[in-house]
C-alpha cells in the first residue's frame, strides 16, 4: 500500500509541477468558462437596443401605428426605433451596420391591410426590410415584430369587413352608408384594443423543470471541465509510454514492485490528479455563479467520470506504440468525442444519432448526467446513467488490461 | 532561398510523416464543421435546412373541437411538432390546453395554458416564443370575434347563447384564416455588395469558425516546432551551418505559414464541395484575409515560442490559446448575441478581426476594398507579433 501511495503521489506531483499541464488542466477551462459567462451576460443571451430605422410612405393611418409596435411593452428595451425621412441615408446606415434594418412601409400599406382576406382582391401584405446581413438574429427580431403587427392589423380589418357585411346583409346598415360603416369600424377597432389590453388573450403559465431558464454558464462549466479532464487523463496515460521509451519503466519493472502495482499506481495517480482538477474547476466556476446541481450526485458523477476518462487514457497507453502516437491518438479521440457529445454546443441540438454515437465516450455520458442533475435529479434518479458509465469504464479497463499484458509480457 | 526551401521541405515531410497529421489537418475540422453546423441548425434553424427544424412538444388536450384544431395549426405554423398525449411525459416540452379553452376565449374569460419547459434545454426560449406567437394570433382573433359578436348583438340580439357562441366561433375562424389567404410578407433585402441574395447559413458560419479554430492550432504550433528544435539541440546545429540565423528562422516560419495556408485551402475546398459553402464572388478577398490572418497567427506562434520552455508547455499553450482565441473571437458563437462591451473588448484579438472579415465575405460578399480595415488590423497584428517575436528570439539566441 505504501508503494501504491508513493506512485500516486509522485504522479500527482509531476503533473502539477508542469506549468503547461496546469495551464491546460485549469487555466484554459476556467478562461473559457469565464469567456462564456462574459459572452452570454452571466448566462442568458440578451438582445437589447437594436437600432432600427422606419420609413413610412403609407398614405393611410395604419403605417403610423407600426412605431407603437416597436415601443410596446412586449419588446421593451429590445428595439430602439427611429422614424426617418431620408431613405438614402438610412440605407447607408444599414450598409455600415449602424442600424440593424430599415423597415419601409409601402404607400398602399393601409389599403393592402384593408383588403386582406377579401376574396376578390386579396393579396399578400408586404413590408420591405433592408437588413444588415451581419446581424441576422437582430433582423429576425425586427421581422417578427413587423409580422406580428401586420397580422393583427390584417385580422382586425378582416373582422371589421365580415361584421359590416353581416350588418348590411341583415339590413342594419345600408350598403352605401359609408359614415355608418366608419363609425362601426372605429368602434370595433377600439373595442378589440380594449379587450386585448384587458387581458382577454389566453395566458401561458411557464413551468421550468429546473426552476430557471437555460443558462449557458451552467451548461459550459461542467462541459469544459469534462473536456479538459479528458485531455489530462489521456495525456496522463501517455506518460507511461514516455517512461517506457525513457527506460525508467524497465527499471521499475525489475524492482520488487509488481508490474500490476506499477500500472495501478500510475493510473491511480492520473485519476487523483484528475479528481483534483475537476474539484478545482467545480469550486472555481461555482464562485462565478455556475450551478452544477446537488452536491452528492455531482460528486459521484465526477468521480466516475474521472475513473472512466483515466480508463480511456489507459486504453491509449496500452495500445499505442510510442508517446507521439499516444499523444496524437489521445487528442484526436478527445476532440472527436467533444464534437459529437456537445461540449461546444448544447447537446440536445445535435441529431439523435450523433448523441447516441457520443455515448461511446465519457463526454457523452458526462453531459447527459449533468443535464439530469441540473434538472433536479437526485442520485437515485441518475443511477441508471451512472450504471451505464460504469459499464463503459469496465470495458475500457478490460481493453487496456489486454493491451498492457501484451506490452509487458 | 535554397536554404529556406530546404528547411520548408524538411518541415513538411516531418509534419506529414505520421498519418495522424491528416486527421488533425482535415478529418477533425470537417467533423467539427458538420456537428457545429448541425448544432446551430438545431438551435436556430437555417436557410440551408431543406425542411424547417421543428421542436417536438407533447400536448395534453383537455378541450377539443375545430377551434382547438385551428389553435394547433397556429402552433405548428410556429415550428412546433405537436404530439398528442394523454398525460404529461417525464421529459421534454409539454403543453396543456385547459378545459373549456375555446369557450373561455370566445367569451373573453381568462384562461391559462400550462407550458412545461426544461431549463437545461436551450430550445426552451424558442418553444416559449412559438407558443406566445400562436396565442397572440389566436387571442387577437378571439378578441375580434368577441367584439364583432357584441357589435352584431347591438343591432340584432342573438336568440340563444348557443347561436351567439356559434357566430363568434365562425367569425374567429374566418378572421384567423386571413393569415393563410393573405399571408403577411416581409420582403427582406440584404445590404450586400453583390447581387447574390443568399445569406450566410449556419453551415457557412460554422465552416468559417472551424477554419479559424483549426488553422490557429496549426499556426500556433510554430511555437512547438521551434521549442522542440531548441530542446533537442537541432536548432543549435542548424545555427552553426553556413545558413544564417535569419534564414533558418525564415525557413521555419515560412514552412509553418505554408502549412497553415495549405490547410486553409483544403478546408475551403471541403466546405464548398461537402457543405455547399459559398465564399462569395471575390476570391482575392478570401485569399487576402487568409494570408493576413495566417501571418498574424504565425507571428503569435513565434512570440509564444520565446515565452515557453518545453515542448509540453508549447503544446499545452498552443491548444489552450487556439481554443480560447477562437471562442472569444466569434468562431464558436456569433458576436451579435454578446453584450456591446464584450464586442468592444474582444477587438484586441486577431481572431475577432478574421471572423469579422470572413463573415463580411460570406454574408455581404465584401471584396478586398471593403475589407481594408480588417486587413490593415490583421497585418498590424502580424507586424507587432513578428517584431516582438524576432527581438526576443534573437535575444535568446545570443544567450
JSON list of C-alpha atoms in Angstrom, two decimals, chain A residues 18-21 23-24 28 31-32 35-36 38-41 45-48 94-95 115-117 122-139 143-144 146-148 150-152 154-156 158-159 162-163 166-167 172 184 187-188 191-192 195-196 200-210 212-216 220 227-228 231 328 331-332 335-336 338-340 344-346 348-351 354 370-372 374-375, chain B residues 20 23-24 28 31-32 35-40 42-44 91 95 101 105 107-124 128 131-132 135-141 143-144 146-152 154-156 167 171 174-179 181-193 199 205 214 310 312-313 316-317 319-321 323-324 327-328 332-334 336-340 342 359-360 363-364:
[
{"chain": "A", "resi": 18, "resn": "UNK", "atom": "CA", "xyz": [4.42, 21.11, -15.04]},
{"chain": "A", "resi": 19, "resn": "UNK", "atom": "CA", "xyz": [3.18, 24.65, -15.83]},
{"chain": "A", "resi": 20, "resn": "UNK", "atom": "CA", "xyz": [1.99, 23.52, -19.24]},
{"chain": "A", "resi": 21, "resn": "UNK", "atom": "CA", "xyz": [-0.15, 20.81, -17.72]},
{"chain": "A", "resi": 23, "resn": "UNK", "atom": "CA", "xyz": [-2.44, 25.66, -17.99]},
{"chain": "A", "resi": 24, "resn": "UNK", "atom": "CA", "xyz": [-4.34, 23.01, -19.91]},
{"chain": "A", "resi": 28, "resn": "UNK", "atom": "CA", "xyz": [-7.82, 27.22, -20.11]},
{"chain": "A", "resi": 31, "resn": "UNK", "atom": "CA", "xyz": [-10.77, 31.07, -19.01]},
{"chain": "A", "resi": 32, "resn": "UNK", "atom": "CA", "xyz": [-13.23, 29.54, -21.45]},
{"chain": "A", "resi": 35, "resn": "UNK", "atom": "CA", "xyz": [-15.48, 33.85, -21.58]},
{"chain": "A", "resi": 36, "resn": "UNK", "atom": "CA", "xyz": [-18.85, 32.15, -21.89]},
{"chain": "A", "resi": 38, "resn": "UNK", "atom": "CA", "xyz": [-18.98, 37.29, -20.27]},
{"chain": "A", "resi": 39, "resn": "UNK", "atom": "CA", "xyz": [-20.31, 36.49, -23.75]},
{"chain": "A", "resi": 40, "resn": "UNK", "atom": "CA", "xyz": [-23.73, 35.45, -22.53]},
{"chain": "A", "resi": 41, "resn": "UNK", "atom": "CA", "xyz": [-24.11, 38.18, -19.94]},
{"chain": "A", "resi": 45, "resn": "UNK", "atom": "CA", "xyz": [-28.47, 35.59, -24.47]},
{"chain": "A", "resi": 46, "resn": "UNK", "atom": "CA", "xyz": [-29.58, 39.22, -24.46]},
{"chain": "A", "resi": 47, "resn": "UNK", "atom": "CA", "xyz": [-30.79, 41.29, -27.35]},
{"chain": "A", "resi": 48, "resn": "UNK", "atom": "CA", "xyz": [-31.00, 44.93, -26.44]},
{"chain": "A", "resi": 94, "resn": "UNK", "atom": "CA", "xyz": [-27.70, 49.79, -42.61]},
{"chain": "A", "resi": 95, "resn": "UNK", "atom": "CA", "xyz": [-24.82, 49.17, -45.01]},
{"chain": "A", "resi": 115, "resn": "UNK", "atom": "CA", "xyz": [-58.16, 44.40, -48.43]},
{"chain": "A", "resi": 116, "resn": "UNK", "atom": "CA", "xyz": [-56.57, 41.50, -46.56]},
{"chain": "A", "resi": 117, "resn": "UNK", "atom": "CA", "xyz": [-58.83, 38.45, -46.70]},
{"chain": "A", "resi": 122, "resn": "UNK", "atom": "CA", "xyz": [-56.79, 39.64, -51.54]},
{"chain": "A", "resi": 123, "resn": "UNK", "atom": "CA", "xyz": [-53.07, 39.99, -51.91]},
{"chain": "A", "resi": 124, "resn": "UNK", "atom": "CA", "xyz": [-50.08, 39.48, -49.69]},
{"chain": "A", "resi": 125, "resn": "UNK", "atom": "CA", "xyz": [-49.40, 42.39, -47.39]},
{"chain": "A", "resi": 126, "resn": "UNK", "atom": "CA", "xyz": [-45.75, 43.15, -47.84]},
{"chain": "A", "resi": 127, "resn": "UNK", "atom": "CA", "xyz": [-43.39, 45.32, -45.87]},
{"chain": "A", "resi": 128, "resn": "UNK", "atom": "CA", "xyz": [-39.87, 45.75, -47.17]},
{"chain": "A", "resi": 129, "resn": "UNK", "atom": "CA", "xyz": [-36.95, 45.34, -44.83]},
{"chain": "A", "resi": 130, "resn": "UNK", "atom": "CA", "xyz": [-33.46, 46.39, -45.88]},
{"chain": "A", "resi": 131, "resn": "UNK", "atom": "CA", "xyz": [-31.29, 44.46, -43.48]},
{"chain": "A", "resi": 132, "resn": "UNK", "atom": "CA", "xyz": [-27.73, 44.18, -42.31]},
{"chain": "A", "resi": 133, "resn": "UNK", "atom": "CA", "xyz": [-26.52, 40.64, -43.06]},
{"chain": "A", "resi": 134, "resn": "UNK", "atom": "CA", "xyz": [-24.08, 40.92, -40.17]},
{"chain": "A", "resi": 135, "resn": "UNK", "atom": "CA", "xyz": [-26.95, 40.82, -37.67]},
{"chain": "A", "resi": 136, "resn": "UNK", "atom": "CA", "xyz": [-29.30, 38.01, -38.74]},
{"chain": "A", "resi": 137, "resn": "UNK", "atom": "CA", "xyz": [-30.63, 37.47, -35.24]},
{"chain": "A", "resi": 138, "resn": "UNK", "atom": "CA", "xyz": [-31.48, 41.13, -34.80]},
{"chain": "A", "resi": 139, "resn": "UNK", "atom": "CA", "xyz": [-33.14, 41.15, -38.21]},
{"chain": "A", "resi": 143, "resn": "UNK", "atom": "CA", "xyz": [-39.11, 40.87, -38.77]},
{"chain": "A", "resi": 144, "resn": "UNK", "atom": "CA", "xyz": [-41.17, 39.10, -36.11]},
{"chain": "A", "resi": 146, "resn": "UNK", "atom": "CA", "xyz": [-43.38, 43.70, -38.07]},
{"chain": "A", "resi": 147, "resn": "UNK", "atom": "CA", "xyz": [-45.14, 40.42, -38.94]},
{"chain": "A", "resi": 148, "resn": "UNK", "atom": "CA", "xyz": [-46.95, 40.38, -35.62]},
{"chain": "A", "resi": 150, "resn": "UNK", "atom": "CA", "xyz": [-49.33, 43.38, -39.72]},
{"chain": "A", "resi": 151, "resn": "UNK", "atom": "CA", "xyz": [-51.06, 40.09, -38.81]},
{"chain": "A", "resi": 152, "resn": "UNK", "atom": "CA", "xyz": [-53.03, 41.86, -36.13]},
{"chain": "A", "resi": 154, "resn": "UNK", "atom": "CA", "xyz": [-54.97, 42.29, -41.18]},
{"chain": "A", "resi": 155, "resn": "UNK", "atom": "CA", "xyz": [-57.13, 40.20, -38.87]},
{"chain": "A", "resi": 156, "resn": "UNK", "atom": "CA", "xyz": [-58.83, 43.29, -37.46]},
{"chain": "A", "resi": 158, "resn": "UNK", "atom": "CA", "xyz": [-61.00, 41.15, -41.91]},
{"chain": "A", "resi": 159, "resn": "UNK", "atom": "CA", "xyz": [-63.13, 41.10, -38.77]},
{"chain": "A", "resi": 162, "resn": "UNK", "atom": "CA", "xyz": [-67.13, 40.48, -42.07]},
{"chain": "A", "resi": 163, "resn": "UNK", "atom": "CA", "xyz": [-69.19, 42.20, -39.39]},
{"chain": "A", "resi": 166, "resn": "UNK", "atom": "CA", "xyz": [-73.33, 40.77, -41.88]},
{"chain": "A", "resi": 167, "resn": "UNK", "atom": "CA", "xyz": [-74.89, 44.06, -40.80]},
{"chain": "A", "resi": 172, "resn": "UNK", "atom": "CA", "xyz": [-79.00, 47.04, -40.22]},
{"chain": "A", "resi": 184, "resn": "UNK", "atom": "CA", "xyz": [-68.95, 50.78, -36.69]},
{"chain": "A", "resi": 187, "resn": "UNK", "atom": "CA", "xyz": [-65.94, 51.20, -32.63]},
{"chain": "A", "resi": 188, "resn": "UNK", "atom": "CA", "xyz": [-64.90, 47.67, -33.43]},
{"chain": "A", "resi": 191, "resn": "UNK", "atom": "CA", "xyz": [-63.24, 47.53, -28.70]},
{"chain": "A", "resi": 192, "resn": "UNK", "atom": "CA", "xyz": [-60.66, 44.99, -29.93]},
{"chain": "A", "resi": 195, "resn": "UNK", "atom": "CA", "xyz": [-60.31, 43.72, -24.99]},
{"chain": "A", "resi": 196, "resn": "UNK", "atom": "CA", "xyz": [-56.68, 42.90, -25.71]},
{"chain": "A", "resi": 200, "resn": "UNK", "atom": "CA", "xyz": [-58.73, 38.69, -22.84]},
{"chain": "A", "resi": 201, "resn": "UNK", "atom": "CA", "xyz": [-55.87, 36.90, -24.58]},
{"chain": "A", "resi": 202, "resn": "UNK", "atom": "CA", "xyz": [-55.11, 33.44, -23.13]},
{"chain": "A", "resi": 203, "resn": "UNK", "atom": "CA", "xyz": [-52.23, 33.41, -20.69]},
{"chain": "A", "resi": 204, "resn": "UNK", "atom": "CA", "xyz": [-49.35, 30.95, -20.53]},
{"chain": "A", "resi": 205, "resn": "UNK", "atom": "CA", "xyz": [-48.01, 29.64, -17.30]},
{"chain": "A", "resi": 206, "resn": "UNK", "atom": "CA", "xyz": [-44.43, 28.51, -17.89]},
{"chain": "A", "resi": 207, "resn": "UNK", "atom": "CA", "xyz": [-43.11, 25.88, -15.54]},
{"chain": "A", "resi": 208, "resn": "UNK", "atom": "CA", "xyz": [-39.43, 25.11, -15.79]},
{"chain": "A", "resi": 209, "resn": "UNK", "atom": "CA", "xyz": [-38.34, 21.68, -14.64]},
{"chain": "A", "resi": 210, "resn": "UNK", "atom": "CA", "xyz": [-35.17, 23.20, -13.27]},
{"chain": "A", "resi": 212, "resn": "UNK", "atom": "CA", "xyz": [-34.99, 28.54, -14.09]},
{"chain": "A", "resi": 213, "resn": "UNK", "atom": "CA", "xyz": [-34.30, 29.34, -17.73]},
{"chain": "A", "resi": 214, "resn": "UNK", "atom": "CA", "xyz": [-31.49, 27.83, -19.80]},
{"chain": "A", "resi": 215, "resn": "UNK", "atom": "CA", "xyz": [-28.16, 29.16, -18.66]},
{"chain": "A", "resi": 216, "resn": "UNK", "atom": "CA", "xyz": [-25.09, 28.95, -20.88]},
{"chain": "A", "resi": 220, "resn": "UNK", "atom": "CA", "xyz": [-20.46, 25.20, -20.17]},
{"chain": "A", "resi": 227, "resn": "UNK", "atom": "CA", "xyz": [-13.37, 18.23, -21.96]},
{"chain": "A", "resi": 228, "resn": "UNK", "atom": "CA", "xyz": [-10.16, 19.23, -20.23]},
{"chain": "A", "resi": 231, "resn": "UNK", "atom": "CA", "xyz": [-7.19, 15.96, -22.21]},
{"chain": "A", "resi": 328, "resn": "UNK", "atom": "CA", "xyz": [-1.94, 12.16, -31.45]},
{"chain": "A", "resi": 331, "resn": "UNK", "atom": "CA", "xyz": [-6.01, 14.37, -28.79]},
{"chain": "A", "resi": 332, "resn": "UNK", "atom": "CA", "xyz": [-7.92, 13.05, -31.80]},
{"chain": "A", "resi": 335, "resn": "UNK", "atom": "CA", "xyz": [-11.65, 16.30, -29.85]},
{"chain": "A", "resi": 336, "resn": "UNK", "atom": "CA", "xyz": [-13.84, 13.94, -31.86]},
{"chain": "A", "resi": 338, "resn": "UNK", "atom": "CA", "xyz": [-16.16, 16.55, -27.70]},
{"chain": "A", "resi": 339, "resn": "UNK", "atom": "CA", "xyz": [-17.62, 17.46, -31.11]},
{"chain": "A", "resi": 340, "resn": "UNK", "atom": "CA", "xyz": [-20.03, 14.53, -31.09]},
{"chain": "A", "resi": 344, "resn": "UNK", "atom": "CA", "xyz": [-19.12, 23.12, -27.58]},
{"chain": "A", "resi": 345, "resn": "UNK", "atom": "CA", "xyz": [-22.79, 23.39, -28.47]},
{"chain": "A", "resi": 346, "resn": "UNK", "atom": "CA", "xyz": [-25.77, 22.26, -26.39]},
{"chain": "A", "resi": 348, "resn": "UNK", "atom": "CA", "xyz": [-29.81, 18.49, -27.31]},
{"chain": "A", "resi": 349, "resn": "UNK", "atom": "CA", "xyz": [-29.43, 20.38, -30.59]},
{"chain": "A", "resi": 350, "resn": "UNK", "atom": "CA", "xyz": [-27.40, 17.61, -32.20]},
{"chain": "A", "resi": 351, "resn": "UNK", "atom": "CA", "xyz": [-29.09, 14.91, -34.26]},
{"chain": "A", "resi": 354, "resn": "UNK", "atom": "CA", "xyz": [-24.87, 11.78, -33.12]},
{"chain": "A", "resi": 370, "resn": "UNK", "atom": "CA", "xyz": [-25.16, 16.90, -15.68]},
{"chain": "A", "resi": 371, "resn": "UNK", "atom": "CA", "xyz": [-28.23, 17.73, -17.76]},
{"chain": "A", "resi": 372, "resn": "UNK", "atom": "CA", "xyz": [-30.26, 15.49, -15.46]},
{"chain": "A", "resi": 374, "resn": "UNK", "atom": "CA", "xyz": [-29.07, 20.27, -13.11]},
{"chain": "A", "resi": 375, "resn": "UNK", "atom": "CA", "xyz": [-32.71, 19.49, -13.85]},
{"chain": "B", "resi": 20, "resn": "UNK", "atom": "CA", "xyz": [-2.36, 11.33, -37.64]},
{"chain": "B", "resi": 23, "resn": "UNK", "atom": "CA", "xyz": [-6.64, 13.63, -39.05]},
{"chain": "B", "resi": 24, "resn": "UNK", "atom": "CA", "xyz": [-5.80, 16.98, -37.47]},
{"chain": "B", "resi": 28, "resn": "UNK", "atom": "CA", "xyz": [-11.31, 16.64, -37.30]},
{"chain": "B", "resi": 31, "resn": "UNK", "atom": "CA", "xyz": [-16.24, 16.57, -38.17]},
{"chain": "B", "resi": 32, "resn": "UNK", "atom": "CA", "xyz": [-16.39, 19.76, -36.13]},
{"chain": "B", "resi": 35, "resn": "UNK", "atom": "CA", "xyz": [-21.53, 18.84, -35.91]},
{"chain": "B", "resi": 36, "resn": "UNK", "atom": "CA", "xyz": [-21.35, 22.57, -35.15]},
{"chain": "B", "resi": 37, "resn": "UNK", "atom": "CA", "xyz": [-23.46, 23.24, -38.23]},
{"chain": "B", "resi": 38, "resn": "UNK", "atom": "CA", "xyz": [-25.97, 20.61, -37.14]},
{"chain": "B", "resi": 39, "resn": "UNK", "atom": "CA", "xyz": [-25.98, 22.08, -33.67]},
{"chain": "B", "resi": 40, "resn": "UNK", "atom": "CA", "xyz": [-26.52, 25.63, -34.93]},
{"chain": "B", "resi": 42, "resn": "UNK", "atom": "CA", "xyz": [-30.91, 22.68, -34.22]},
{"chain": "B", "resi": 43, "resn": "UNK", "atom": "CA", "xyz": [-30.70, 25.88, -32.22]},
{"chain": "B", "resi": 44, "resn": "UNK", "atom": "CA", "xyz": [-31.70, 28.49, -34.73]},
{"chain": "B", "resi": 91, "resn": "UNK", "atom": "CA", "xyz": [-39.12, 14.58, -20.27]},
{"chain": "B", "resi": 95, "resn": "UNK", "atom": "CA", "xyz": [-48.28, 21.97, -23.23]},
{"chain": "B", "resi": 101, "resn": "UNK", "atom": "CA", "xyz": [-60.34, 26.72, -23.62]},
{"chain": "B", "resi": 105, "resn": "UNK", "atom": "CA", "xyz": [-61.67, 32.64, -25.44]},
{"chain": "B", "resi": 107, "resn": "UNK", "atom": "CA", "xyz": [-66.45, 34.79, -24.01]},
{"chain": "B", "resi": 108, "resn": "UNK", "atom": "CA", "xyz": [-63.39, 36.85, -23.19]},
{"chain": "B", "resi": 109, "resn": "UNK", "atom": "CA", "xyz": [-62.93, 34.99, -19.93]},
{"chain": "B", "resi": 110, "resn": "UNK", "atom": "CA", "xyz": [-59.47, 34.33, -18.51]},
{"chain": "B", "resi": 111, "resn": "UNK", "atom": "CA", "xyz": [-57.90, 31.03, -19.46]},
{"chain": "B", "resi": 112, "resn": "UNK", "atom": "CA", "xyz": [-54.38, 29.74, -18.92]},
{"chain": "B", "resi": 113, "resn": "UNK", "atom": "CA", "xyz": [-52.35, 27.20, -20.80]},
{"chain": "B", "resi": 114, "resn": "UNK", "atom": "CA", "xyz": [-49.54, 25.45, -18.99]},
{"chain": "B", "resi": 115, "resn": "UNK", "atom": "CA", "xyz": [-46.20, 25.06, -20.71]},
{"chain": "B", "resi": 116, "resn": "UNK", "atom": "CA", "xyz": [-43.59, 22.81, -19.17]},
{"chain": "B", "resi": 117, "resn": "UNK", "atom": "CA", "xyz": [-40.04, 23.57, -20.34]},
{"chain": "B", "resi": 118, "resn": "UNK", "atom": "CA", "xyz": [-36.69, 22.14, -19.46]},
{"chain": "B", "resi": 119, "resn": "UNK", "atom": "CA", "xyz": [-34.36, 24.83, -18.15]},
{"chain": "B", "resi": 120, "resn": "UNK", "atom": "CA", "xyz": [-31.44, 22.76, -19.34]},
{"chain": "B", "resi": 121, "resn": "UNK", "atom": "CA", "xyz": [-32.66, 22.80, -22.92]},
{"chain": "B", "resi": 122, "resn": "UNK", "atom": "CA", "xyz": [-31.67, 25.95, -24.76]},
{"chain": "B", "resi": 123, "resn": "UNK", "atom": "CA", "xyz": [-34.66, 25.48, -27.10]},
{"chain": "B", "resi": 124, "resn": "UNK", "atom": "CA", "xyz": [-36.94, 26.49, -24.23]},
{"chain": "B", "resi": 128, "resn": "UNK", "atom": "CA", "xyz": [-41.97, 29.78, -25.43]},
{"chain": "B", "resi": 131, "resn": "UNK", "atom": "CA", "xyz": [-46.43, 29.30, -28.10]},
{"chain": "B", "resi": 132, "resn": "UNK", "atom": "CA", "xyz": [-46.63, 33.06, -27.45]},
{"chain": "B", "resi": 135, "resn": "UNK", "atom": "CA", "xyz": [-51.54, 32.57, -28.60]},
{"chain": "B", "resi": 136, "resn": "UNK", "atom": "CA", "xyz": [-51.14, 36.10, -29.90]},
{"chain": "B", "resi": 137, "resn": "UNK", "atom": "CA", "xyz": [-52.71, 35.14, -33.24]},
{"chain": "B", "resi": 138, "resn": "UNK", "atom": "CA", "xyz": [-55.46, 33.08, -31.65]},
{"chain": "B", "resi": 139, "resn": "UNK", "atom": "CA", "xyz": [-56.05, 35.61, -28.90]},
{"chain": "B", "resi": 140, "resn": "UNK", "atom": "CA", "xyz": [-56.32, 38.52, -31.31]},
{"chain": "B", "resi": 141, "resn": "UNK", "atom": "CA", "xyz": [-58.73, 36.54, -33.48]},
{"chain": "B", "resi": 143, "resn": "UNK", "atom": "CA", "xyz": [-60.86, 39.40, -29.32]},
{"chain": "B", "resi": 144, "resn": "UNK", "atom": "CA", "xyz": [-62.04, 40.36, -32.81]},
{"chain": "B", "resi": 146, "resn": "UNK", "atom": "CA", "xyz": [-65.87, 38.79, -29.35]},
{"chain": "B", "resi": 147, "resn": "UNK", "atom": "CA", "xyz": [-66.00, 42.45, -30.42]},
{"chain": "B", "resi": 148, "resn": "UNK", "atom": "CA", "xyz": [-67.74, 41.52, -33.66]},
{"chain": "B", "resi": 149, "resn": "UNK", "atom": "CA", "xyz": [-70.32, 39.41, -31.84]},
{"chain": "B", "resi": 150, "resn": "UNK", "atom": "CA", "xyz": [-71.02, 42.21, -29.38]},
{"chain": "B", "resi": 151, "resn": "UNK", "atom": "CA", "xyz": [-71.42, 44.70, -32.26]},
{"chain": "B", "resi": 152, "resn": "UNK", "atom": "CA", "xyz": [-73.83, 42.46, -34.10]},
{"chain": "B", "resi": 154, "resn": "UNK", "atom": "CA", "xyz": [-76.26, 45.58, -30.53]},
{"chain": "B", "resi": 155, "resn": "UNK", "atom": "CA", "xyz": [-78.20, 45.65, -33.78]},
{"chain": "B", "resi": 156, "resn": "UNK", "atom": "CA", "xyz": [-79.82, 42.22, -33.67]},
{"chain": "B", "resi": 167, "resn": "UNK", "atom": "CA", "xyz": [-71.38, 33.04, -34.57]},
{"chain": "B", "resi": 171, "resn": "UNK", "atom": "CA", "xyz": [-66.02, 34.70, -37.01]},
{"chain": "B", "resi": 174, "resn": "UNK", "atom": "CA", "xyz": [-62.86, 33.45, -40.71]},
{"chain": "B", "resi": 175, "resn": "UNK", "atom": "CA", "xyz": [-60.57, 36.04, -39.15]},
{"chain": "B", "resi": 176, "resn": "UNK", "atom": "CA", "xyz": [-57.67, 33.74, -38.49]},
{"chain": "B", "resi": 177, "resn": "UNK", "atom": "CA", "xyz": [-57.80, 32.24, -41.97]},
{"chain": "B", "resi": 178, "resn": "UNK", "atom": "CA", "xyz": [-56.87, 35.66, -43.35]},
{"chain": "B", "resi": 179, "resn": "UNK", "atom": "CA", "xyz": [-53.35, 34.72, -42.34]},
{"chain": "B", "resi": 181, "resn": "UNK", "atom": "CA", "xyz": [-55.42, 33.83, -47.58]},
{"chain": "B", "resi": 182, "resn": "UNK", "atom": "CA", "xyz": [-53.37, 36.99, -47.39]},
{"chain": "B", "resi": 183, "resn": "UNK", "atom": "CA", "xyz": [-50.13, 35.94, -45.86]},
{"chain": "B", "resi": 184, "resn": "UNK", "atom": "CA", "xyz": [-48.12, 38.65, -44.28]},
{"chain": "B", "resi": 185, "resn": "UNK", "atom": "CA", "xyz": [-44.89, 39.07, -46.07]},
{"chain": "B", "resi": 186, "resn": "UNK", "atom": "CA", "xyz": [-41.73, 40.84, -45.21]},
{"chain": "B", "resi": 187, "resn": "UNK", "atom": "CA", "xyz": [-39.55, 41.19, -48.23]},
{"chain": "B", "resi": 188, "resn": "UNK", "atom": "CA", "xyz": [-36.04, 41.22, -46.85]},
{"chain": "B", "resi": 189, "resn": "UNK", "atom": "CA", "xyz": [-33.25, 42.67, -48.95]},
{"chain": "B", "resi": 190, "resn": "UNK", "atom": "CA", "xyz": [-29.79, 42.23, -47.52]},
{"chain": "B", "resi": 191, "resn": "UNK", "atom": "CA", "xyz": [-27.27, 45.05, -47.69]},
{"chain": "B", "resi": 192, "resn": "UNK", "atom": "CA", "xyz": [-24.65, 43.19, -49.68]},
{"chain": "B", "resi": 193, "resn": "UNK", "atom": "CA", "xyz": [-22.01, 44.09, -52.16]},
{"chain": "B", "resi": 199, "resn": "UNK", "atom": "CA", "xyz": [-27.46, 34.93, -46.58]},
{"chain": "B", "resi": 205, "resn": "UNK", "atom": "CA", "xyz": [-20.82, 30.33, -40.30]},
{"chain": "B", "resi": 214, "resn": "UNK", "atom": "CA", "xyz": [-8.06, 24.64, -36.62]},
{"chain": "B", "resi": 310, "resn": "UNK", "atom": "CA", "xyz": [9.48, 22.92, -23.02]},
{"chain": "B", "resi": 312, "resn": "UNK", "atom": "CA", "xyz": [4.97, 20.10, -23.41]},
{"chain": "B", "resi": 313, "resn": "UNK", "atom": "CA", "xyz": [4.38, 23.69, -22.42]},
{"chain": "B", "resi": 316, "resn": "UNK", "atom": "CA", "xyz": [-0.49, 22.99, -23.99]},
{"chain": "B", "resi": 317, "resn": "UNK", "atom": "CA", "xyz": [-0.19, 26.68, -24.76]},
{"chain": "B", "resi": 319, "resn": "UNK", "atom": "CA", "xyz": [-4.12, 24.10, -27.78]},
{"chain": "B", "resi": 320, "resn": "UNK", "atom": "CA", "xyz": [-5.29, 26.32, -24.96]},
{"chain": "B", "resi": 321, "resn": "UNK", "atom": "CA", "xyz": [-4.60, 29.63, -26.69]},
{"chain": "B", "resi": 323, "resn": "UNK", "atom": "CA", "xyz": [-9.32, 27.37, -28.33]},
{"chain": "B", "resi": 324, "resn": "UNK", "atom": "CA", "xyz": [-9.54, 30.47, -26.17]},
{"chain": "B", "resi": 327, "resn": "UNK", "atom": "CA", "xyz": [-14.11, 31.01, -28.59]},
{"chain": "B", "resi": 328, "resn": "UNK", "atom": "CA", "xyz": [-13.73, 34.61, -27.57]},
{"chain": "B", "resi": 332, "resn": "UNK", "atom": "CA", "xyz": [-17.76, 29.40, -31.85]},
{"chain": "B", "resi": 333, "resn": "UNK", "atom": "CA", "xyz": [-20.74, 31.69, -31.36]},
{"chain": "B", "resi": 334, "resn": "UNK", "atom": "CA", "xyz": [-21.78, 34.85, -33.23]},
{"chain": "B", "resi": 336, "resn": "UNK", "atom": "CA", "xyz": [-24.01, 39.53, -32.35]},
{"chain": "B", "resi": 337, "resn": "UNK", "atom": "CA", "xyz": [-25.54, 37.86, -29.30]},
{"chain": "B", "resi": 338, "resn": "UNK", "atom": "CA", "xyz": [-22.88, 39.14, -26.88]},
{"chain": "B", "resi": 339, "resn": "UNK", "atom": "CA", "xyz": [-23.11, 42.35, -24.85]},
{"chain": "B", "resi": 340, "resn": "UNK", "atom": "CA", "xyz": [-21.84, 45.56, -26.50]},
{"chain": "B", "resi": 342, "resn": "UNK", "atom": "CA", "xyz": [-17.81, 42.34, -24.78]},
{"chain": "B", "resi": 359, "resn": "UNK", "atom": "CA", "xyz": [-18.42, 36.93, -42.06]},
{"chain": "B", "resi": 360, "resn": "UNK", "atom": "CA", "xyz": [-18.48, 40.01, -44.26]},
{"chain": "B", "resi": 363, "resn": "UNK", "atom": "CA", "xyz": [-22.81, 37.47, -45.63]},
{"chain": "B", "resi": 364, "resn": "UNK", "atom": "CA", "xyz": [-22.16, 40.64, -47.59]}
]
